[in-house]
Amino acid sequence: KAMEHPYGIALGPDGYIYVSSQDTFTVLRFQLDGSPGPRPKAIKKEDTSKKMAGAFVVFPAGEDVRGITFDEKGTLYVSNKVHGVMMFDRDGFQIGLIEVEKPIGLLYSTERESVFIGSTQGHHSQVLEYNVHDHTLKATYHAKGYLNHPAGMVVYKDTLYAVSQSDGTIIEFNLNKGKYKRTVNGDLPDIGEHLLLSMC
């Protein structure tokens, strides 16, 4: 199986589309016509007989992958349920790790020079904002009773929108104050995993 339960999607700086396949523990990359992208150097050095076409990063069974995002340097961030947020270079080699328990959604914000990580630690859900340069924690956003299993996220000016997946809602945080502001949509028609901001 090449892809099962696609979770995260991101356009890479190399022009390929990257997709995390949660149930096959893989990040795949595709050309814009849908055909598989080339194998990275990290996989070419291994036995490729069992690797999926288009595989960019392959994790051991049981290491679910969820959100993915790129920063301005072209580093790929991957939410790995077991280890945290893992970072990979353009050749598919791991170059770093942000130790976060059970990360879910990921978002890179150019304006804030931050990586946002949705996380569920025990029964406590929150969004963590990390400095993209040194990966130190800048801020934590939580709203007890409103934020549960934070998946898709988007930032607009001083506002963070996050999908509360378990509740089927979209909630809003004020980034300057670091506080929950309101529930934007309280009745999503399905389990939300992504948000897209359209400037219309």
Short mmCIF file of C-alpha atoms in Angstrom, two decimals:
data_model
loop_
_atom_site.label_atom_id
_atom_site.label_comp_id
_atom_site.label_asym_id
_atom_site.label_seq_id
_atom_site.Cartn_x
_atom_site.Cartn_y
_atom_site.Cartn_z
CA LYS A 1 0.00 0.00 0.00
CA ALA A 2 1.49 3.29 -1.05
CA MET A 3 -0.85 5.55 0.89
CA GLU A 4 -3.42 4.91 3.59
CA HIS A 5 -5.02 7.65 5.67
CA PRO A 6 -3.21 10.65 4.18
CA TYR A 7 -2.94 13.21 6.97
CA GLY A 8 -0.53 16.05 6.25
CA ILE A 9 0.18 17.71 2.92
CA ALA A 10 2.78 20.32 2.03
CA LEU A 11 4.38 21.80 -1.06
CA GLY A 12 8.13 21.41 -0.74
CA PRO A 13 10.74 23.98 -1.81
CA ASP A 14 11.81 21.50 -4.49
CA GLY A 15 8.39 21.72 -6.16
CA TYR A 16 7.20 18.29 -5.05
CA ILE A 17 4.03 17.61 -3.07
CA TYR A 18 4.67 15.83 0.22
CA VAL A 19 2.00 13.72 1.94
CA SER A 20 2.14 11.88 5.25
CA SER A 21 0.48 8.48 5.20
CA GLN A 22 -0.56 7.85 8.80
CA ASP A 23 -1.38 4.16 8.58
CA THR A 24 1.65 3.16 6.50
CA PHE A 25 4.11 5.22 8.59
CA THR A 26 5.54 7.03 5.58
CA VAL A 27 6.04 10.47 4.10
CA LEU A 28 5.67 10.32 0.34
CA ARG A 29 6.50 12.88 -2.32
CA PHE A 30 4.88 13.32 -5.69
CA GLN A 31 5.42 15.32 -8.81
CA LEU A 32 2.68 17.76 -9.73
CA ASP A 33 1.26 15.31 -12.28
CA GLY A 34 0.70 12.77 -9.49
CA SER A 35 3.57 10.45 -10.36
CA PRO A 36 5.97 9.38 -7.59
CA GLY A 37 8.91 11.63 -6.83
CA PRO A 38 12.53 10.41 -6.83
CA ARG A 39 13.99 8.44 -3.96
CA PRO A 40 16.07 10.54 -1.57
CA LYS A 41 19.69 9.70 -0.79
CA ALA A 42 18.70 8.47 2.67
CA ILE A 43 16.64 5.65 1.16
CA LYS A 44 18.94 4.92 -1.77
CA LYS A 45 21.62 3.82 0.68
CA GLU A 46 19.29 1.19 2.15
CA ASP A 47 17.60 -1.90 0.75
CA THR A 48 14.94 -0.38 -1.49
CA SER A 49 13.14 -3.63 -2.37
CA LYS A 50 10.35 -3.05 0.16
CA LYS A 51 10.11 0.72 -0.05
CA MET A 52 7.04 2.31 -1.64
CA ALA A 53 7.34 4.31 -4.84
CA GLY A 54 7.70 7.97 -3.91
CA ALA A 55 8.74 7.24 -0.31
CA PHE A 56 10.76 10.09 1.21
CA VAL A 57 10.87 8.99 4.86
CA VAL A 58 9.83 5.56 6.14
CA PHE A 59 9.23 4.93 9.85
CA PRO A 60 8.95 1.60 11.70
CA ALA A 61 5.48 0.09 12.04
CA GLY A 62 3.54 1.69 14.87
CA GLU A 63 5.15 5.12 14.51
CA ASP A 64 2.11 6.98 13.17
CA VAL A 65 2.88 10.14 11.24
CA ARG A 66 0.49 13.06 11.18
CA GLY A 67 1.14 16.70 10.34
CA ILE A 68 4.02 17.88 8.16
CA THR A 69 5.35 21.33 7.25
CA PHE A 70 8.43 23.02 5.77
CA ASP A 71 10.32 26.03 7.06
CA GLU A 72 12.03 28.65 4.88
CA LYS A 73 15.31 26.70 4.86
CA GLY A 74 13.60 23.68 3.35
CA THR A 75 13.65 21.59 6.52
CA LEU A 76 10.79 19.10 6.68
CA TYR A 77 9.05 18.75 10.06
CA VAL A 78 7.12 15.53 10.68
CA SER A 79 4.82 14.73 13.61
CA ASN A 80 5.83 11.27 14.79
CA LYS A 81 3.49 9.91 17.45
CA VAL A 82 6.27 8.03 19.24
CA HIS A 83 9.30 10.34 19.13
CA GLY A 84 7.99 13.89 18.67
CA VAL A 85 8.52 16.33 15.82
CA MET A 86 11.36 15.03 13.67
CA MET A 87 13.28 17.22 11.22
CA PHE A 88 14.70 16.07 7.89
CA ASP A 89 16.95 17.67 5.30
CA ARG A 90 16.34 17.67 1.54
CA ASP A 91 18.02 14.28 1.19
CA GLY A 92 15.74 12.60 3.73
CA PHE A 93 18.25 12.43 6.58
CA GLN A 94 17.10 13.29 10.10
CA ILE A 95 18.79 16.45 11.36
CA GLY A 96 16.87 17.26 14.53
CA LEU A 97 14.07 16.52 16.97
CA ILE A 98 11.66 18.61 19.02
CA GLU A 99 10.63 16.45 21.95
CA VAL A 100 6.86 16.82 22.16
CA GLU A 101 4.49 14.16 23.44
CA LYS A 102 2.08 12.87 20.78
CA PRO A 103 2.30 15.73 18.24
CA ILE A 104 -0.56 16.11 15.80
CA GLY A 105 -0.94 19.17 13.57
CA LEU A 106 2.02 21.25 12.36
CA LEU A 107 2.25 24.77 10.96
CA TYR A 108 5.17 26.99 10.02
CA SER A 109 4.59 30.75 10.22
CA THR A 110 7.00 32.94 8.25
CA GLU A 111 5.80 36.12 9.94
CA ARG A 112 6.34 34.81 13.46
CA GLU A 113 9.37 32.68 12.57
CA SER A 114 7.71 29.89 14.48
CA VAL A 115 6.65 26.28 14.21
CA PHE A 116 3.26 25.58 15.79
CA ILE A 117 2.69 22.06 17.12
CA GLY A 118 -0.67 20.67 18.16
CA SER A 119 -0.19 18.14 20.95
CA THR A 120 -2.18 15.95 23.30
CA GLN A 121 -0.24 15.16 26.46
CA GLY A 122 -2.28 12.78 28.56
CA HIS A 123 -5.76 14.32 28.67
CA HIS A 124 -4.40 17.82 28.09
CA SER A 125 -4.42 19.34 24.59
CA GLN A 126 -2.45 22.42 23.61
CA VAL A 127 -0.71 24.22 20.79
CA LEU A 128 3.00 24.87 21.33
CA GLU A 129 4.86 27.64 19.53
CA TYR A 130 8.58 27.04 18.96
CA ASN A 131 11.25 29.38 17.64
CA VAL A 132 12.21 28.06 14.20
CA HIS A 133 15.89 29.01 14.62
CA ASP A 134 16.81 27.39 17.93
CA HIS A 135 13.63 25.37 18.60
CA THR A 136 13.05 26.85 22.02
CA LEU A 137 9.50 27.09 23.33
CA LYS A 138 8.02 30.58 22.84
CA ALA A 139 4.42 30.14 23.98
CA THR A 140 1.73 27.63 24.89
CA TYR A 141 -1.93 28.00 23.92
CA HIS A 142 -4.65 25.95 25.58
CA ALA A 143 -8.34 26.23 26.33
CA LYS A 144 -9.74 23.64 28.68
CA GLY A 145 -13.04 22.35 27.41
CA TYR A 146 -12.56 23.93 23.97
CA LEU A 147 -9.36 22.46 22.52
CA ASN A 148 -9.22 18.69 22.15
CA HIS A 149 -6.83 16.95 19.75
CA PRO A 150 -5.55 20.04 17.84
CA ALA A 151 -5.11 19.17 14.18
CA GLY A 152 -5.22 21.74 11.38
CA MET A 153 -3.97 25.25 12.15
CA VAL A 154 -3.54 28.57 10.38
CA VAL A 155 -2.17 31.95 11.49
CA TYR A 156 -3.47 35.30 10.29
CA LYS A 157 -1.90 38.44 11.77
CA ASP A 158 -2.25 38.11 15.56
CA THR A 159 -4.73 35.23 15.41
CA LEU A 160 -4.28 31.47 15.53
CA TYR A 161 -7.11 29.26 14.30
CA ALA A 162 -7.04 25.58 15.28
CA VAL A 163 -9.25 22.60 14.60
CA SER A 164 -10.40 20.91 17.79
CA GLN A 165 -10.75 17.55 16.10
CA SER A 166 -12.48 15.65 18.89
CA ASP A 167 -15.14 18.37 19.20
CA GLY A 168 -15.65 19.11 15.50
CA THR A 169 -14.96 22.81 16.04
CA ILE A 170 -12.61 25.59 14.96
CA ILE A 171 -11.38 27.81 17.75
CA GLU A 172 -9.54 31.12 17.78
CA PHE A 173 -6.62 32.30 19.93
CA ASN A 174 -5.23 35.79 20.34
CA LEU A 175 -1.47 35.35 19.87
CA ASN A 176 -0.55 38.61 21.57
CA LYS A 177 -2.44 37.74 24.73
CA GLY A 178 -1.91 34.01 24.46
CA LYS A 179 -5.54 33.33 25.25
CA TYR A 180 -8.57 31.58 23.83
CA LYS A 181 -10.85 34.10 22.15
CA ARG A 182 -13.87 32.28 20.75
CA THR A 183 -15.25 29.29 18.87
CA VAL A 184 -15.50 30.24 15.20
CA ASN A 185 -17.37 27.17 14.00
CA GLY A 186 -19.01 24.80 16.43
CA ASP A 187 -20.48 22.24 14.07
CA LEU A 188 -18.11 20.90 11.42
CA PRO A 189 -19.78 18.35 9.11
CA ASP A 190 -16.92 15.87 9.51
CA ILE A 191 -13.77 15.26 11.54
CA GLY A 192 -11.50 18.15 10.58
CA GLU A 193 -7.80 17.64 9.98
CA HIS A 194 -6.76 20.73 8.00
CA LEU A 195 -7.39 24.44 7.66
CA LEU A 196 -6.71 26.63 4.64
CA LEU A 197 -6.85 30.41 4.70
CA SER A 198 -8.22 31.99 1.53
CA MET A 199 -7.57 35.72 1.15
CA CYS A 200 -10.66 36.65 -0.84
#
